[in-house]
XYZ file of C-alpha atoms in Angstrom:
452
model
C 152.823 113.453 78.780
C 154.906 116.483 77.872
C 156.079 114.849 74.631
C 152.537 113.865 73.666
C 151.161 117.326 74.457
C 153.984 119.056 72.577
C 153.344 116.924 69.508
C 149.594 117.508 69.466
C 150.093 121.289 69.865
C 153.136 121.646 67.609
C 153.637 124.677 65.394
C 152.792 125.042 62.660
C 149.637 123.069 63.221
C 149.098 120.326 60.616
C 146.085 120.426 58.336
C 143.072 118.227 59.020
C 144.012 116.200 55.949
C 147.469 115.460 57.349
C 146.119 114.615 60.815
C 143.651 112.199 59.270
C 146.261 110.642 56.954
C 148.847 110.220 59.693
C 146.339 108.618 62.030
C 145.392 105.848 59.591
C 148.438 103.684 60.124
C 148.399 99.947 60.626
C 149.875 98.156 63.597
C 151.246 94.657 63.058
C 150.000 91.911 65.337
C 151.962 88.992 66.688
C 151.409 85.559 65.182
C 149.257 84.617 68.179
C 146.299 86.485 66.645
C 144.034 86.046 63.671
C 143.137 89.310 61.976
C 141.315 89.988 58.726
C 138.852 92.429 57.203
C 135.415 92.023 55.683
C 133.226 94.457 53.765
C 129.571 94.680 54.708
C 127.547 95.339 51.566
C 125.027 98.134 51.134
C 121.501 97.218 52.164
C 118.217 98.830 51.174
C 117.494 102.461 52.020
C 115.238 101.326 54.869
C 118.034 101.539 57.430
C 119.039 105.049 56.322
C 115.420 106.213 56.480
C 115.098 104.660 59.932
C 117.970 106.829 61.173
C 116.797 110.021 59.463
C 113.219 109.625 60.704
C 114.405 109.060 64.261
C 116.733 112.077 64.246
C 113.956 114.309 62.931
C 111.315 112.976 65.322
C 113.474 113.600 68.395
C 114.606 117.129 67.503
C 114.711 119.198 64.343
C 118.283 120.193 63.547
C 120.203 121.135 60.433
C 122.443 118.347 59.216
C 123.667 116.724 56.037
C 121.397 113.855 55.032
C 123.405 110.611 55.157
C 123.862 108.093 52.387
C 124.702 104.405 52.577
C 128.113 103.005 51.684
C 129.840 99.644 52.195
C 131.214 99.347 55.738
C 134.588 97.715 56.363
C 135.042 95.815 59.603
C 138.097 94.102 61.022
C 137.852 90.842 62.955
C 140.506 90.153 65.604
C 140.794 87.054 67.768
C 143.386 84.935 69.502
C 144.416 81.832 67.600
C 143.880 78.390 69.064
C 146.875 76.726 70.755
C 148.982 74.431 68.576
C 147.481 75.696 65.343
C 149.063 77.699 62.582
C 147.871 81.196 61.983
C 145.703 81.762 58.930
C 147.454 84.727 57.341
C 146.193 87.254 54.838
C 147.141 84.979 51.920
C 144.675 82.300 53.065
C 141.092 82.313 51.808
C 138.911 84.428 54.060
C 136.859 81.365 55.020
C 140.006 79.722 56.445
C 140.862 82.872 58.373
C 137.345 82.931 59.812
C 137.484 79.257 60.827
C 140.849 79.828 62.514
C 139.491 82.811 64.440
C 136.475 80.845 65.669
C 138.657 77.939 66.832
C 140.674 80.354 68.952
C 137.684 81.616 70.953
C 137.504 80.636 74.631
C 134.208 82.460 75.143
C 131.115 83.018 73.015
C 131.608 86.772 73.475
C 131.600 89.074 70.437
C 132.767 92.651 71.084
C 131.548 95.295 68.642
C 134.338 97.882 68.853
C 134.222 101.491 67.647
C 137.387 103.616 67.833
C 137.661 107.195 69.048
C 139.340 110.253 67.578
C 137.025 113.299 67.713
C 135.022 111.758 64.837
C 137.695 112.940 62.378
C 140.828 110.904 62.990
C 141.853 107.926 65.008
C 142.792 108.714 68.562
C 146.368 107.542 68.831
C 148.469 109.023 66.072
C 151.844 110.028 67.543
C 154.605 108.868 65.156
C 157.722 106.869 65.901
C 160.058 109.850 65.715
C 158.325 111.563 68.661
C 158.788 108.889 71.295
C 161.209 106.018 70.808
C 159.661 102.587 70.250
C 156.159 104.055 70.138
C 153.835 102.597 67.521
C 151.216 104.727 65.817
C 147.728 103.496 66.536
C 144.462 104.154 64.822
C 141.352 102.802 63.179
C 140.626 99.884 63.035
C 143.890 98.504 61.652
C 145.944 100.674 63.957
C 143.693 100.125 66.961
C 144.911 96.539 66.987
C 146.796 97.116 70.221
C 143.435 97.721 71.901
C 141.330 95.160 70.021
C 143.891 92.373 70.356
C 144.136 92.960 74.120
C 140.349 92.878 74.461
C 140.245 89.619 72.481
C 143.085 87.972 74.427
C 141.935 89.058 77.878
C 138.254 88.235 77.319
C 138.696 85.069 75.244
C 136.201 86.381 72.710
C 136.430 87.929 69.271
C 136.400 91.612 68.378
C 134.860 93.177 65.293
C 136.024 96.788 64.826
C 134.125 99.208 62.589
C 135.873 101.421 60.052
C 133.243 104.123 60.034
C 133.345 107.195 57.800
C 135.170 110.169 59.293
C 134.409 113.880 59.471
C 134.751 116.488 58.127
C 134.046 114.871 54.764
C 131.356 112.653 56.302
C 129.716 114.641 59.129
C 126.977 113.576 61.543
C 125.190 111.191 61.194
C 127.349 109.280 58.657
C 129.438 107.534 61.328
C 126.342 106.584 63.318
C 124.759 105.118 60.186
C 127.848 102.949 59.594
C 127.813 101.699 63.197
C 124.087 100.913 62.907
C 124.729 98.970 59.691
C 127.516 97.022 61.412
C 125.260 96.034 64.322
C 122.378 95.020 62.071
C 124.808 93.013 59.912
C 125.849 91.004 62.971
C 122.226 90.335 63.877
C 120.919 89.847 60.325
C 123.890 88.886 58.130
C 124.016 89.098 54.373
C 123.606 85.646 52.755
C 127.274 85.715 51.697
C 128.565 86.709 55.136
C 131.097 84.520 56.895
C 129.305 84.678 60.232
C 125.937 83.329 61.211
C 123.475 85.585 63.007
C 125.018 86.546 66.356
C 122.870 86.355 69.461
C 122.751 89.884 70.971
C 122.951 88.351 74.454
C 126.536 87.342 73.572
C 127.497 90.765 72.225
C 128.981 93.780 74.034
C 129.597 97.261 72.643
C 133.064 98.659 73.434
C 134.594 101.969 72.409
C 136.650 104.943 73.510
C 135.984 108.694 73.376
C 133.924 109.561 70.281
C 133.589 105.847 69.513
C 131.871 105.406 72.878
C 129.674 108.389 71.945
C 128.585 106.586 68.747
C 127.830 103.358 70.580
C 125.764 105.138 73.228
C 123.892 106.898 70.408
C 123.218 103.450 68.935
C 121.721 102.321 72.263
C 119.524 105.417 72.225
C 118.538 104.657 68.632
C 117.504 101.132 69.640
C 115.382 102.592 72.430
C 113.834 105.310 70.268
C 112.778 102.940 67.472
C 110.870 100.444 69.609
C 107.575 101.255 67.921
C 108.929 101.598 64.372
C 107.271 99.786 61.492
C 109.115 96.722 60.111
C 111.967 97.274 57.646
C 114.006 95.096 55.327
C 117.748 94.606 55.762
C 119.806 92.240 53.568
C 116.510 90.573 52.567
C 115.681 89.975 56.249
C 112.346 91.351 57.455
C 113.137 93.117 60.734
C 110.480 93.696 63.346
C 110.910 96.149 66.198
C 111.986 96.607 68.907
C 115.589 95.804 68.070
C 117.420 93.882 70.792
C 119.931 95.574 73.034
C 123.399 94.040 73.338
C 124.492 92.486 76.642
C 126.453 95.561 77.704
C 128.280 98.800 76.906
C 131.934 99.187 77.957
C 133.651 102.538 77.442
C 136.990 104.255 77.931
C 137.050 108.052 78.134
C 133.419 108.328 77.011
C 132.850 111.792 75.558
C 129.327 112.661 76.673
C 129.772 116.420 76.135
C 131.469 117.052 72.760
C 131.350 120.855 73.137
C 133.222 120.738 76.466
C 130.562 122.645 78.377
C 131.212 121.294 81.864
C 133.655 122.288 84.647
C 136.114 119.401 84.250
C 137.234 120.766 80.873
C 138.887 123.686 82.687
C 139.597 122.093 86.051
C 141.462 119.055 84.683
C 143.597 120.725 82.028
C 146.764 119.892 83.952
C 146.144 116.166 83.465
C 145.212 116.168 79.799
C 146.528 116.470 76.268
C 143.879 117.928 73.975
C 143.934 121.612 74.910
C 141.915 123.892 72.644
C 143.111 122.892 69.169
C 141.654 125.823 67.137
C 140.111 123.876 64.244
C 137.209 126.315 63.871
C 139.242 129.521 63.539
C 140.121 131.144 60.194
C 143.804 131.026 61.153
C 143.869 127.222 61.220
C 145.769 125.785 58.207
C 143.480 125.097 55.275
C 143.344 121.956 53.139
C 140.994 120.164 50.774
C 138.939 118.856 53.714
C 138.791 121.842 56.055
C 137.331 124.325 56.419
C 134.266 123.322 54.458
C 133.088 125.782 51.846
C 131.349 127.716 53.258
C 132.827 127.073 56.737
C 130.911 125.380 59.524
C 131.630 125.783 63.197
C 132.474 122.198 64.190
C 134.292 119.480 62.289
C 131.729 116.777 63.049
C 128.537 118.868 62.879
C 127.197 122.367 63.258
C 127.290 123.781 66.751
C 123.488 123.978 66.922
C 123.199 120.274 66.053
C 124.813 119.481 69.416
C 121.438 120.151 71.013
C 120.427 116.708 69.719
C 120.758 113.823 72.212
C 122.108 111.476 69.518
C 125.083 113.826 69.244
C 125.419 114.952 72.875
C 124.761 111.966 75.180
C 124.535 114.165 78.278
C 121.252 115.499 76.851
C 119.630 112.065 76.457
C 116.938 111.858 79.139
C 115.882 108.214 78.997
C 118.162 105.210 79.592
C 115.464 102.884 80.889
C 115.813 99.260 79.887
C 119.399 99.641 78.704
C 122.031 96.970 79.389
C 124.801 97.170 82.005
C 127.335 99.951 81.440
C 131.021 100.253 82.353
C 132.855 103.587 82.358
C 136.641 103.906 82.745
C 137.911 107.479 82.975
C 140.920 109.433 84.162
C 141.029 112.775 85.925
C 140.500 114.155 82.453
C 138.923 117.170 80.846
C 135.974 115.185 79.518
C 135.060 113.334 82.713
C 132.006 115.426 83.619
C 130.169 114.467 80.427
C 130.644 110.739 80.980
C 129.834 111.178 84.677
C 126.506 112.810 83.827
C 125.570 109.915 81.533
C 126.605 107.313 84.137
C 124.657 109.079 86.904
C 121.497 109.359 84.810
C 121.695 105.678 83.853
C 122.146 104.649 87.498
C 119.204 106.791 88.626
C 117.022 105.003 86.054
C 117.922 101.531 87.256
C 120.697 100.621 84.810
C 123.588 98.585 86.210
C 126.603 100.944 86.216
C 130.290 100.285 86.924
C 132.361 103.482 87.255
C 136.165 103.317 87.489
C 138.155 106.544 87.790
C 141.953 106.462 87.636
C 143.575 109.286 89.581
C 145.674 111.801 87.551
C 145.362 109.888 84.256
C 144.546 111.657 80.955
C 141.835 111.011 78.398
C 141.944 107.475 76.935
C 145.189 106.727 78.777
C 144.892 102.953 78.315
C 145.097 103.311 74.540
C 147.663 106.110 74.238
C 151.109 105.256 72.869
C 153.677 105.659 75.601
C 151.070 105.321 78.354
C 149.608 101.981 77.275
C 152.452 100.155 79.056
C 151.812 101.865 82.420
C 150.320 99.757 85.201
C 147.193 101.915 85.141
C 146.647 101.090 81.457
C 147.180 97.371 82.044
C 144.796 97.385 84.990
C 142.211 99.274 82.940
C 142.432 96.807 80.053
C 142.006 93.879 82.459
C 138.889 95.460 83.944
C 137.524 96.388 80.502
C 137.817 92.839 79.181
C 136.536 91.302 82.421
C 133.386 93.432 82.285
C 132.761 92.447 78.651
C 133.044 88.763 79.499
C 130.925 89.083 82.638
C 128.083 90.575 80.572
C 127.634 87.330 78.620
C 128.091 84.951 81.560
C 125.722 84.167 84.446
C 125.371 87.247 86.612
C 126.387 87.470 90.247
C 123.059 88.138 91.935
C 124.841 89.601 94.941
C 126.708 92.372 93.130
C 125.580 95.967 93.769
C 123.527 97.616 91.046
C 125.901 100.593 91.058
C 129.599 100.297 91.817
C 131.999 103.240 91.736
C 135.710 103.083 92.571
C 138.669 105.440 92.446
C 142.117 103.997 91.729
C 145.031 105.681 93.523
C 147.791 106.889 91.174
C 150.753 105.702 93.271
C 149.568 102.675 95.186
C 146.925 101.301 92.839
C 144.633 100.919 95.830
C 140.944 100.868 94.901
C 138.622 102.958 97.031
C 134.858 102.679 96.850
C 133.201 106.051 96.310
C 129.686 107.339 95.733
C 128.684 107.847 92.111
C 126.458 110.689 93.285
C 128.341 113.078 95.562
C 128.170 116.718 96.642
C 130.383 117.878 93.762
C 128.047 116.514 91.076
C 126.200 119.102 89.023
C 122.427 118.559 88.986
C 121.495 116.995 85.649
C 119.261 119.924 84.706
C 122.262 122.216 85.283
C 124.353 119.963 83.003
C 121.761 120.468 80.272
C 121.604 124.222 80.852
C 125.375 124.520 80.509
C 125.415 122.490 77.297
C 122.782 124.743 75.717
C 124.595 127.863 76.932
C 127.833 126.591 75.401
C 126.087 125.981 72.083
C 125.177 129.674 71.936
C 128.609 130.834 73.103
C 130.542 128.688 70.624
C 128.354 129.756 67.723
C 128.681 133.436 68.659
C 132.471 133.121 68.874
C 132.579 131.318 65.549
C 130.512 133.951 63.792
C 132.644 136.734 65.284
C 135.847 135.024 64.120
C 134.461 134.603 60.601
C 132.805 138.018 60.411
C 132.636 139.116 56.802
C 133.165 135.515 55.653
C 130.429 133.029 54.663
C 129.187 130.798 57.478
C 127.774 127.362 56.723
C 124.297 126.210 57.640
C 125.547 122.637 57.270
């Protein structure tokens, strides 16, 4: 923990460009896995207009209008026993056939990586901790995606969405939407057939979980939308939900408005990196010209529920949700989302690992700890359970706390006396929006401040 924290907060601080570059490193997989990439072609503007219309209908905010671009995805799956691996030199069709033969379940996991929307979460280099591999998106998130594939028996498709600050909100959300629609309504030249949403589960960590929850909200918000065209497919609404949402370190409060951000500092790594201040090292990506207050979006835009999940009021009709968290700074935001979903009748599984930091199961150096291994087992098991016959006797809401030393699991109440009322959660988020913007303007006094 000390080595990780020291690296993240090293002096001088690296530029955003260097952070982003260093985080995009591939991780090699063993020959027991099939792994290859595909590029999803651009569709008509209908899908972009769908997103823009929905954002504007829910709440008027200032943001950069998105544009469509090809979306790269990476497929990962365990190879079948007694078969040779189809490597990158094989035709893509052979790689796809090999991946399908290796599946032990009809599960498809749509995976979206974390990383504060601007880099990929796990970027500590080899010279910081011996034998530690850099991890990242999606090529370098293979440690996570390969474990999900192996433990669940399914296949994982990981989205290489566009990163901030060069592609701010809602560019990443648009890419994730395109990926989901491409699984449901594939391009005629796609390798895969249309995938039944009842066999699909969304899985992501941190900001990736934020994007996937926003996609669920988008599905809910567009139920009455007029038909659109996507890859020559006429699409009628409502869009189907997937079979479940499974998250690690879900960031439901990107502006860190809630008490856990201060109370759990001792357990965490990401302590007040001053990206928004004029003193932060400049590069071609950051600050923008003129500057804006947040890397991913303006501060005021965080009042939108597609950007701040803790502000989304309606979860009705959504699929089962699984939340794995540590005693981390960001836990209150994910807790608020889980509590609201449970109150509205959504099946919720909540697993909190004592004393563990944000996204511990995917962090280099911590991903070999027993807590990480237990978390990955539970993550994959939930994904598989979502697409198999349900246990009618299971409780609608299940919350457990995992002891740091013994590993003993203790059932707890999801709603307890320490929980902030949800209206107080919202009040604090809106208060933080004003406070962060005021501090930003004071820091940049006499300098131009962006409206975008």
